[in-house]
Tab-separated table of C-alpha atoms and ligand atoms in Angstrom:
chain	number	residue	atom	x	y	z
A	898	MET	CA	-12.409	10.039	13.975
A	899	ALA	CA	-13.702	13.953	13.337
A	900	SER	CA	-13.711	14.012	9.296
A	901	SER	CA	-11.633	16.525	7.564
A	902	ARG	CA	-13.830	16.566	4.631
A	903	HIS	CA	-14.778	19.835	4.844
A	904	SER	CA	-11.223	21.094	3.998
A	905	PHE	CA	-11.660	19.268	0.568
A	906	HIS	CA	-13.572	20.355	-2.662
A	907	ILE	CA	-15.290	17.403	-3.155
A	908	PRO	CA	-16.825	17.389	-7.009
A	909	ASP	CA	-21.143	16.814	-7.146
A	910	SER	CA	-22.298	13.221	-7.013
A	911	THR	CA	-18.931	11.922	-6.637
A	912	ILE	CA	-17.702	8.976	-4.549
A	913	TYR	CA	-13.852	9.781	-5.343
A	914	LEU	CA	-11.948	6.307	-4.302
A	915	ASP	CA	-8.518	7.406	-6.160
A	916	GLY	CA	-7.246	9.803	-3.550
A	917	ASN	CA	-4.058	6.983	-3.908
A	918	SER	CA	-3.562	8.532	-7.235
A	919	LEU	CA	-4.557	11.961	-7.035
A	920	GLY	CA	-5.830	13.364	-3.521
A	921	LEU	CA	-8.944	15.925	-3.794
A	922	MET	CA	-7.808	19.676	-3.832
A	923	PRO	CA	-7.825	20.895	-0.278
A	924	THR	CA	-10.291	24.561	-0.338
A	925	GLY	CA	-7.560	26.308	1.196
A	926	VAL	CA	-5.238	25.783	-2.158
A	927	PRO	CA	-6.786	28.428	-4.483
A	928	GLY	CA	-6.397	31.241	-1.753
A	929	ARG	CA	-2.907	30.013	-1.105
A	930	ILE	CA	-2.367	30.220	-5.194
A	931	ARG	CA	-3.675	33.600	-5.346
A	932	SER	CA	-1.780	34.800	-2.565
A	933	VAL	CA	1.889	33.563	-3.993
A	934	MET	CA	0.882	35.186	-7.530
A	935	THR	CA	-0.436	38.531	-6.543
A	936	GLU	CA	1.445	39.440	-3.598
A	937	GLU	CA	4.716	37.202	-3.304
A	938	TRP	CA	5.082	37.081	-7.052
A	939	ALA	CA	3.615	40.529	-8.499
A	940	GLU	CA	4.489	42.617	-5.710
A	941	GLY	CA	7.520	41.024	-3.496
A	942	LEU	CA	9.253	39.675	-6.524
A	943	ILE	CA	12.660	39.001	-6.115
A	944	SER	CA	12.386	39.514	-2.508
A	945	SER	CA	9.912	36.793	-1.542
A	946	TRP	CA	13.027	34.647	-1.718
A	947	SER	CA	13.911	35.290	1.839
A	948	LYS	CA	10.588	37.434	2.953
A	949	ALA	CA	8.019	35.206	1.929
A	950	GLY	CA	9.957	31.858	2.759
A	951	TRP	CA	10.441	30.747	-0.903
A	952	PHE	CA	14.013	29.798	-0.573
A	953	ASP	CA	13.069	27.628	2.516
A	954	LEU	CA	10.078	26.402	1.709
A	955	PRO	CA	11.438	22.535	1.063
A	956	ILE	CA	12.195	22.249	3.937
A	957	THR	CA	9.423	23.883	5.752
A	958	ALA	CA	6.689	22.023	3.765
A	959	ALA	CA	8.250	18.982	4.352
A	960	SER	CA	8.810	19.993	8.701
A	961	ARG	CA	4.571	19.602	8.260
A	962	LEU	CA	4.878	15.733	6.814
A	963	ALA	CA	7.196	14.810	9.347
A	964	ARG	CA	5.065	13.245	12.087
A	965	LEU	CA	3.291	11.065	8.868
A	966	VAL	CA	6.424	9.339	8.309
A	967	GLY	CA	8.044	9.095	12.090
A	968	VAL	CA	11.151	11.400	11.453
A	969	GLY	CA	12.219	14.916	13.124
A	970	ASP	CA	10.582	18.555	11.832
A	971	ASP	CA	13.999	19.061	10.294
A	972	GLU	CA	15.053	16.022	8.371
A	973	ILE	CA	12.665	15.636	5.206
A	974	ALA	CA	13.332	17.682	2.141
A	975	ILE	CA	10.769	18.293	-0.599
A	976	GLY	CA	11.846	18.734	-3.956
A	977	ASP	CA	11.692	17.210	-7.755
A	978	SER	CA	9.724	13.995	-8.135
A	979	THR	CA	9.674	10.472	-6.662
A	980	SER	CA	11.422	9.516	-9.257
A	981	ILE	CA	14.384	12.012	-9.000
A	982	ASN	CA	14.607	11.708	-5.716
A	983	LEU	CA	14.764	7.785	-5.757
A	984	PHE	CA	17.787	8.031	-7.911
A	985	LYS	CA	19.477	10.149	-5.624
A	986	CYS	CA	19.101	8.042	-3.007
A	987	LEU	CA	19.928	4.855	-4.448
A	988	ALA	CA	23.345	7.204	-5.632
A	989	ALA	CA	23.886	7.994	-1.890
A	990	GLY	CA	23.101	4.625	-1.110
A	991	LEU	CA	26.291	2.923	-3.492
A	992	HIS	CA	28.468	5.733	-2.555
A	993	ALA	CA	27.825	4.703	1.589
A	994	ARG	CA	28.383	0.899	0.520
A	995	PRO	CA	32.105	1.226	-1.442
A	996	GLY	CA	32.988	-1.803	-2.514
A	997	ARG	CA	29.663	-2.990	-2.877
A	998	ARG	CA	27.745	-2.648	-6.388
A	999	VAL	CA	24.328	-4.280	-6.316
A	1000	ILE	CA	21.112	-2.611	-6.098
A	1001	VAL	CA	18.274	-4.972	-4.927
A	1002	THR	CA	14.722	-3.708	-5.904
A	1003	GLU	CA	11.665	-6.219	-6.622
A	1004	GLY	CA	10.732	-7.391	-10.136
A	1005	ASP	CA	7.013	-6.133	-9.833
A	1006	ASN	CA	8.271	-2.657	-7.843
A	1007	PHE	CA	6.412	0.500	-9.205
A	1008	PRO	CA	7.959	0.710	-12.832
A	1009	THR	CA	9.516	4.059	-12.349
A	1010	ASP	CA	11.983	2.913	-9.287
A	1011	ASN	CA	12.977	-0.102	-11.165
A	1012	TYR	CA	13.493	2.400	-14.277
A	1013	MET	CA	15.646	4.577	-12.038
A	1014	ALA	CA	17.753	1.978	-10.673
A	1015	GLN	CA	17.982	0.254	-14.319
A	1016	GLY	CA	19.448	4.394	-15.463
A	1017	LEU	CA	21.548	4.504	-12.881
A	1018	ALA	CA	23.372	1.272	-13.257
A	1019	GLU	CA	23.972	2.071	-16.777
A	1020	LEU	CA	25.689	5.299	-15.726
A	1021	VAL	CA	28.196	3.740	-13.165
A	1022	PRO	CA	30.113	1.572	-14.178
A	1023	ASP	CA	29.796	-2.269	-12.781
A	1024	VAL	CA	26.823	-1.529	-11.168
A	1025	GLU	CA	24.678	-4.591	-11.122
A	1026	LEU	CA	20.549	-4.855	-10.782
A	1027	ARG	CA	19.410	-8.037	-8.936
A	1028	TYR	CA	15.519	-8.814	-8.847
A	1029	PHE	CA	13.426	-10.860	-6.539
A	1030	GLU	CA	10.592	-12.297	-7.503
A	1031	PRO	CA	7.233	-11.063	-4.903
A	1032	ASP	CA	6.656	-14.489	-2.916
A	1033	GLN	CA	10.651	-14.160	-1.950
A	1034	ASP	CA	11.768	-12.534	1.349
A	1035	PRO	CA	13.872	-9.244	0.317
A	1036	ALA	CA	16.895	-10.356	2.546
A	1037	SER	CA	17.464	-13.396	0.577
A	1038	ALA	CA	18.572	-11.711	-2.052
A	1039	VAL	CA	21.246	-9.201	-0.105
A	1040	ASP	CA	24.715	-10.797	0.054
A	1041	GLU	CA	28.027	-9.037	0.867
A	1042	SER	CA	27.845	-7.224	-2.943
A	1043	VAL	CA	24.720	-5.493	-1.712
A	1044	ALA	CA	25.046	-2.350	-1.228
A	1045	VAL	CA	21.102	-1.042	-1.304
A	1046	VAL	CA	17.891	-2.191	-1.051
A	1047	LEU	CA	14.876	-0.406	-3.210
A	1048	LEU	CA	11.350	-1.828	-1.575
A	1049	SER	CA	7.940	-0.742	-1.981
A	1050	HIS	CA	6.516	-0.221	1.549
A	1051	VAL	CA	2.644	-0.588	0.269
A	1052	ASP	CA	2.664	-2.394	-3.239
A	1053	TYR	CA	1.000	-0.170	-5.536
A	1054	ARG	CA	-1.407	-3.411	-6.934
A	1055	SER	CA	-1.951	-5.476	-4.181
A	1056	ALA	CA	-1.482	-2.723	-1.110
A	1057	ARG	CA	0.316	-5.304	0.150
A	1058	VAL	CA	2.342	-3.654	3.163
A	1059	ARG	CA	6.097	-4.938	4.318
A	1060	ASP	CA	6.954	-5.465	7.838
A	1061	MET	CA	9.354	-2.089	8.187
A	1062	VAL	CA	11.026	-3.010	11.422
A	1063	GLN	CA	11.733	-6.787	10.536
A	1064	VAL	CA	12.580	-5.933	6.803
A	1065	THR	CA	14.930	-3.496	7.663
A	1066	ALA	CA	16.566	-5.355	10.491
A	1067	ASP	CA	17.145	-8.140	8.409
A	1068	ILE	CA	19.069	-6.090	5.354
A	1069	HIS	CA	20.944	-4.368	8.181
A	1070	ALA	CA	22.022	-7.581	9.284
A	1071	LYS	CA	23.897	-8.314	5.771
A	1072	GLY	CA	25.173	-5.059	5.468
A	1073	ALA	CA	22.500	-3.399	3.098
A	1074	LEU	CA	21.051	-0.438	3.162
A	1075	VAL	CA	17.658	0.329	3.080
A	1076	LEU	CA	15.691	2.875	0.744
A	1077	TRP	CA	11.525	3.035	1.502
A	1078	ASP	CA	8.949	3.655	-1.647
A	1079	LEU	CA	6.321	5.266	0.467
A	1080	SER	CA	4.611	6.874	-2.290
A	1081	HIS	CA	1.671	4.471	-1.053
A	1082	THR	CA	1.905	4.939	2.475
A	1083	THR	CA	2.448	8.442	3.410
A	1084	GLY	CA	-0.906	9.898	4.784
A	1085	ALA	CA	-2.789	6.409	4.700
A	1086	VAL	CA	-0.872	4.013	6.609
A	1087	HIS	CA	0.798	3.811	9.913
A	1088	CYS	CA	4.615	4.374	9.433
A	1089	ASN	CA	7.790	5.086	11.429
A	1090	LEU	CA	11.449	5.353	9.842
A	1091	ALA	CA	13.065	6.331	13.331
A	1092	ALA	CA	11.637	3.582	14.860
A	1093	ALA	CA	12.422	1.225	12.083
A	1094	GLY	CA	16.049	2.770	11.775
A	1095	ALA	CA	15.555	3.069	8.426
A	1096	ASP	CA	17.979	4.652	6.026
A	1097	MET	CA	16.424	6.194	3.263
A	1098	ALA	CA	12.734	6.857	2.173
A	1099	VAL	CA	10.783	8.757	-0.629
A	1100	GLY	CA	7.614	9.598	-1.693
A	1101	CYS	CA	4.474	11.309	-3.722
A	1102	THR	CA	2.862	13.757	-1.688
A	1103	TYR	CA	-0.384	14.129	-4.709
A	1104	LYS	CA	-1.568	10.685	-3.323
A	1105	TYR	CA	-2.783	11.156	-0.237
A	1106	LEU	CA	-1.011	14.427	0.842
A	1107	ASN	CA	-3.407	16.367	-1.443
A	1108	GLY	CA	-0.404	18.463	-2.923
A	1109	GLY	CA	-2.001	18.545	-6.222
A	1110	PRO	CA	-0.884	16.876	-9.916
A	1111	GLY	CA	2.562	17.219	-10.138
A	1112	ALA	CA	3.348	18.099	-6.062
A	1113	PRO	CA	7.009	18.002	-6.044
A	1114	ALA	CA	7.950	14.359	-3.601
A	1115	PHE	CA	9.778	14.208	-0.610
A	1116	ALA	CA	13.192	12.818	0.551
A	1117	TRP	CA	14.649	11.963	3.629
A	1118	ILE	CA	17.893	10.701	4.782
A	1119	ASN	CA	18.412	8.878	8.267
A	1120	PRO	CA	20.308	12.118	10.178
A	1121	ALA	CA	22.781	9.477	11.376
A	1122	ILE	CA	23.953	8.414	7.833
A	1123	ILE	CA	23.490	11.741	6.004
A	1124	GLY	CA	26.686	13.442	6.792
A	1125	GLU	CA	28.470	10.740	5.514
A	1126	VAL	CA	26.714	10.386	1.647
A	1127	SER	CA	26.916	12.334	-1.226
A	1128	GLN	CA	24.727	12.214	-3.815
A	1129	PRO	CA	25.426	13.251	-7.065
A	1130	LEU	CA	22.357	15.495	-8.047
A	1131	SER	CA	24.757	18.059	-6.626
A	1132	GLY	CA	22.776	21.583	-7.783
A	1133	TRP	CA	23.286	24.787	-6.407
A	1134	MET	CA	20.529	24.658	-4.173
A	1135	GLY	CA	22.177	21.752	-1.841
A	1136	HIS	CA	25.223	23.501	-1.634
A	1137	ALA	CA	26.122	24.793	2.489
A	1138	ASP	CA	26.181	28.458	0.923
A	1139	PRO	CA	24.302	28.685	-2.170
A	1140	PHE	CA	25.275	32.502	-2.440
A	1141	ASP	CA	28.650	32.140	-1.996
A	1142	PHE	CA	29.142	31.437	-5.986
A	1143	THR	CA	32.101	28.899	-4.718
A	1144	ARG	CA	33.795	26.998	-7.336
A	1145	SER	CA	33.491	23.633	-5.798
A	1146	TYR	CA	30.335	21.936	-4.665
A	1147	VAL	CA	30.138	21.385	-0.850
A	1148	PRO	CA	26.839	19.609	0.613
A	1149	SER	CA	24.489	21.158	2.955
A	1150	ASP	CA	24.606	19.448	6.474
A	1151	GLY	CA	21.255	18.392	6.537
A	1152	PRO	CA	18.326	17.483	4.335
A	1153	ARG	CA	18.849	20.802	2.261
A	1154	ARG	CA	21.651	18.457	0.248
A	1155	LEU	CA	18.613	16.451	-0.938
A	1156	VAL	CA	17.627	19.702	-2.734
A	1157	CYS	CA	19.235	19.900	-6.246
A	1158	GLY	CA	17.365	22.948	-8.044
A	1159	THR	CA	15.650	26.064	-7.667
A	1160	PRO	CA	12.440	25.034	-5.271
A	1161	GLN	CA	8.945	24.954	-7.477
A	1162	VAL	CA	7.742	27.363	-5.509
A	1163	ILE	CA	4.130	27.401	-7.045
A	1164	SER	CA	3.620	23.592	-6.382
A	1165	LEU	CA	5.491	23.842	-3.488
A	1166	SER	CA	3.407	26.373	-1.966
A	1167	ALA	CA	-0.202	24.591	-2.884
A	1168	LEU	CA	1.509	21.226	-1.030
A	1169	ASP	CA	2.785	23.243	2.007
A	1170	GLU	CA	-1.193	24.704	2.286
A	1171	ALA	CA	-2.281	21.240	1.467
A	1172	LEU	CA	-0.103	19.937	4.361
A	1173	LYS	CA	-1.975	22.069	7.060
A	1174	VAL	CA	-4.771	19.564	6.811
A	1175	TRP	CA	-3.059	17.151	8.841
A	1176	ASP	CA	-2.177	19.625	11.556
A	1177	GLU	CA	-4.879	18.359	13.707
A	1178	VAL	CA	-5.419	14.978	12.420
A	1179	ASP	CA	-5.024	12.140	15.182
A	1180	LEU	CA	-2.843	9.779	13.197
A	1181	ASP	CA	-3.504	6.493	15.241
A	1182	GLN	CA	-7.379	7.058	14.409
A	1183	LEU	CA	-6.896	7.767	11.048
A	1184	TRP	CA	-4.593	4.421	10.163
A	1185	LYS	CA	-7.833	2.602	12.170
A	1186	LYS	CA	-10.228	4.622	9.872
A	1187	SER	CA	-8.127	3.526	6.700
A	1188	ARG	CA	-8.095	-0.114	8.160
A	1189	THR	CA	-11.970	-0.420	8.779
A	1190	MET	CA	-12.915	1.549	5.484
A	1191	THR	CA	-10.915	-1.129	3.311
A	1192	SER	CA	-12.147	-4.354	5.290
A	1193	LEU	CA	-15.896	-3.154	5.391
A	1194	PHE	CA	-15.290	-2.806	1.291
A	1195	ILE	CA	-14.243	-5.978	0.968
A	1196	GLU	CA	-16.824	-7.451	3.085
A	1197	ALA	CA	-19.524	-5.944	1.146
A	1198	VAL	CA	-17.976	-6.547	-2.319
A	1199	GLU	CA	-17.280	-9.976	-1.642
A	1200	ALA	CA	-20.963	-10.629	0.408
A	1201	SER	CA	-23.243	-9.136	-2.544
A	1202	CYS	CA	-21.140	-9.338	-6.136
A	1203	SER	CA	-19.253	-12.717	-5.240
A	1204	ASP	CA	-21.377	-14.454	-7.869
A	1205	HIS	CA	-19.747	-12.731	-10.700
A	1206	GLY	CA	-15.719	-13.891	-10.355
A	1207	LEU	CA	-14.074	-10.855	-8.914
A	1208	VAL	CA	-11.127	-12.032	-6.992
A	1209	LEU	CA	-9.528	-10.269	-3.752
A	1210	ALA	CA	-5.692	-9.552	-5.235
A	1211	SER	CA	-5.127	-7.710	-1.906
A	1212	PRO	CA	-4.187	-9.352	1.872
A	1213	ARG	CA	-7.220	-10.054	3.712
A	1214	ASP	CA	-5.266	-9.327	6.756
A	1215	GLU	CA	-6.054	-6.052	7.522
A	1216	ALA	CA	-2.420	-5.295	9.649
A	1217	ALA	CA	-0.793	-6.490	6.103
A	1218	ARG	CA	-3.024	-4.258	4.009
A	1219	GLY	CA	-2.208	-0.868	2.806
A	1220	SER	CA	-5.466	2.119	2.053
A	1221	HIS	CA	-6.503	0.761	-1.250
A	1222	VAL	CA	-8.289	-2.798	-2.164
A	1223	SER	CA	-7.675	-4.600	-5.651
A	1224	PHE	CA	-9.729	-6.763	-7.406
A	1225	ASN	CA	-8.496	-9.044	-10.236
A	1226	TYR	CA	-11.679	-9.536	-12.577
A	1227	GLU	CA	-11.486	-9.974	-16.628
A	1228	ASN	CA	-13.017	-7.038	-17.893
A	1229	GLY	CA	-12.101	-4.937	-14.739
A	1230	PHE	CA	-11.024	-1.773	-17.535
A	1231	GLU	CA	-15.040	-1.649	-18.634
A	1232	VAL	CA	-16.534	-1.936	-15.147
A	1233	MET	CA	-14.125	0.977	-13.678
A	1234	GLN	CA	-15.385	2.935	-17.450
A	1235	ALA	CA	-19.145	2.269	-16.122
A	1236	LEU	CA	-18.811	3.069	-12.316
A	1237	ALA	CA	-16.899	6.522	-13.331
A	1238	ALA	CA	-20.066	7.258	-15.220
A	1239	ARG	CA	-22.225	6.873	-12.247
A	1240	GLY	CA	-19.668	8.917	-10.383
A	1241	VAL	CA	-17.648	6.310	-8.649
A	1242	VAL	CA	-13.983	7.098	-9.363
A	1243	GLY	CA	-11.362	4.748	-9.031
A	1244	ASP	CA	-8.811	3.064	-11.168
A	1245	PHE	CA	-7.474	0.517	-13.200
A	1246	ARG	CA	-4.021	-1.443	-13.630
A	1247	ALA	CA	-3.374	-3.836	-16.432
A	1248	PRO	CA	-4.160	-6.424	-17.189
A	1249	SER	CA	-7.003	-6.819	-14.989
A	1250	THR	CA	-6.553	-5.285	-11.193
A	1251	MET	CA	-9.620	-2.829	-10.675
A	1252	ARG	CA	-8.355	-0.478	-7.801
A	1253	PHE	CA	-10.003	1.342	-5.277
A	1254	GLY	CA	-8.683	4.082	-2.945
A	1255	PHE	CA	-9.933	4.614	0.535
A	1256	ALA	CA	-8.204	8.266	1.561
A	1257	PRO	CA	-9.463	7.931	5.382
A	1258	LEU	CA	-8.854	11.852	5.627
A	1259	TYR	CA	-12.216	12.619	3.432
A	1260	LEU	CA	-13.969	9.636	2.591
A	1261	SER	CA	-17.315	8.394	4.699
A	1262	PHE	CA	-18.329	5.143	5.360
A	1263	GLY	CA	-21.427	5.610	3.920
A	1264	GLU	CA	-19.463	6.268	0.712
A	1265	VAL	CA	-18.240	2.982	0.908
A	1266	VAL	CA	-21.388	1.389	1.070
A	1267	GLU	CA	-23.141	3.299	-1.953
A	1268	ALA	CA	-19.835	2.319	-3.820
A	1269	VAL	CA	-20.391	-1.492	-3.504
A	1270	ASN	CA	-24.364	-1.073	-4.526
A	1271	HIS	CA	-23.074	0.387	-8.104
A	1272	LEU	CA	-20.347	-2.015	-8.562
A	1273	ASN	CA	-23.346	-4.684	-7.465
A	1274	GLU	CA	-25.746	-2.720	-10.025
A	1275	ILE	CA	-23.400	-3.040	-13.097
A	1276	LEU	CA	-22.176	-6.602	-12.784
A	1277	CYS	CA	-25.720	-7.562	-12.188
A	1278	ASN	CA	-27.249	-6.005	-14.993
A	1279	ASP	CA	-24.127	-6.051	-16.989
A	1280	GLU	CA	-24.203	-2.118	-17.802
A	1281	TRP	CA	-19.937	-2.603	-17.945
A	1282	THR	CA	-20.983	-4.218	-21.558
A	1283	GLU	CA	-21.890	-1.561	-23.479
A	1284	PRO	CA	-19.124	-0.194	-25.871
A	1285	ARG	CA	-19.141	3.321	-24.589
A	1286	PHE	CA	-17.160	1.482	-21.703
A	1287	ALA	CA	-14.814	-0.297	-23.562
A	1288	GLU	CA	-12.878	3.197	-25.221
A	1289	ARG	CA	-9.334	3.264	-23.760
A	1290	GLY	CA	-7.552	6.587	-23.250
A	1291	VAL	CA	-4.096	7.196	-22.266
A	1292	ILE	CA	-4.447	7.301	-18.206
A	1293	THR	CA	-6.005	4.271	-16.735
B	1035	PLP	C1	5.508	3.450	-5.763
B	1035	PLP	C2	5.264	5.079	-6.693
B	1035	PLP	N1	6.690	5.234	-6.897
B	1035	PLP	C3	6.887	6.477	-7.338
B	1035	PLP	C4	5.501	7.140	-8.367
B	1035	PLP	C5	5.385	8.100	-9.361
B	1035	PLP	O1	7.171	8.626	-9.092
B	1035	PLP	P1	6.882	10.634	-9.896
B	1035	PLP	O2	6.770	11.252	-8.696
B	1035	PLP	O3	8.423	10.762	-10.114
B	1035	PLP	O4	5.855	10.427	-10.926
B	1035	PLP	C6	4.818	6.734	-8.059
B	1035	PLP	C7	3.455	6.944	-8.578
B	1035	PLP	O5	2.006	6.596	-8.765
B	1035	PLP	C8	4.316	5.265	-7.054
B	1035	PLP	O6	3.113	4.694	-7.153
């Protein structure tokens, strides 16, 4: 696959295995932000809402990522954070299934998914949360009381991938809707929401999509149901005609009804620019590169570091694995710090998970091998035991 590496700023002497948390900065972004500031804002002022396309950015920027998740160009909206979009979509799911009052979610889901569901359940009368455990089939937790099931497509710790087609079909057979969190999927793992007949999806754009810190998130509701569902964050920018200033809210027909308030133009512009990198990317080759890279990493770690007691915490089957690899190790925190001191940046998830992300868009196979060599050296010479590697900050 032709690499898009040249489209990114890569800090010197860095092997970046954290593109699954915050992607690299695309080199086109600073120029775009400069022109948003100096031309569109400073000179264009309020006329830029229409002349520079600010008003439509939630939809036009979103169209650039549509093919990455297998939906039509005019079906997605970008705005707010993933947490807020989870809230909108969960509420939309409850609205679409009147009489059903249960939200099902995985106990081990990414915390914000469950926190947002908890907040909604506290707000809306008679709504309950039901958790299922990692070894349970999500559909087994669904009965006629369940309105919506919230699932991560790729698990943030282990990288386990759910079979979107099968799981969606099993949940639909029991009359509930499915909301997919694609935060660890989009830009690294094959996904076709339309082919799976999925109902709703949300996801981050600052990970594999390289939209930048705090970049706004996306939300999608299947066009087959979007006209029937209502989301409660009915801000004026989701109105069918915001500048009519009518007293009552009338939702826009399409994905714009998922937009709430004024779009975050500066960060949306950065994201829009970052998404241009994807225009030329052969997605099938990209998904393949991700699987080959993660397999190579697992093989190399197990071949060279097996004496040190690292335990693979990701699926061995590449078809069941996303684009990161986790190993459990008691002193994983210290090891990740020691790696970072050598320029190999990954992250740590408590209590003991060392997580390595492989952004296929810009990472090379040579870097994967080099990273494993560093890891092996750190373990062999006990470099991680240096006291400075035990100091903890807020972000791990
Ligand atoms: C699965 C998942 N959902 C949601 C989020 C974050 O949501 P937000 O954009 O609201 O911070 C993350 C962040 O890492 C995540 O991994």
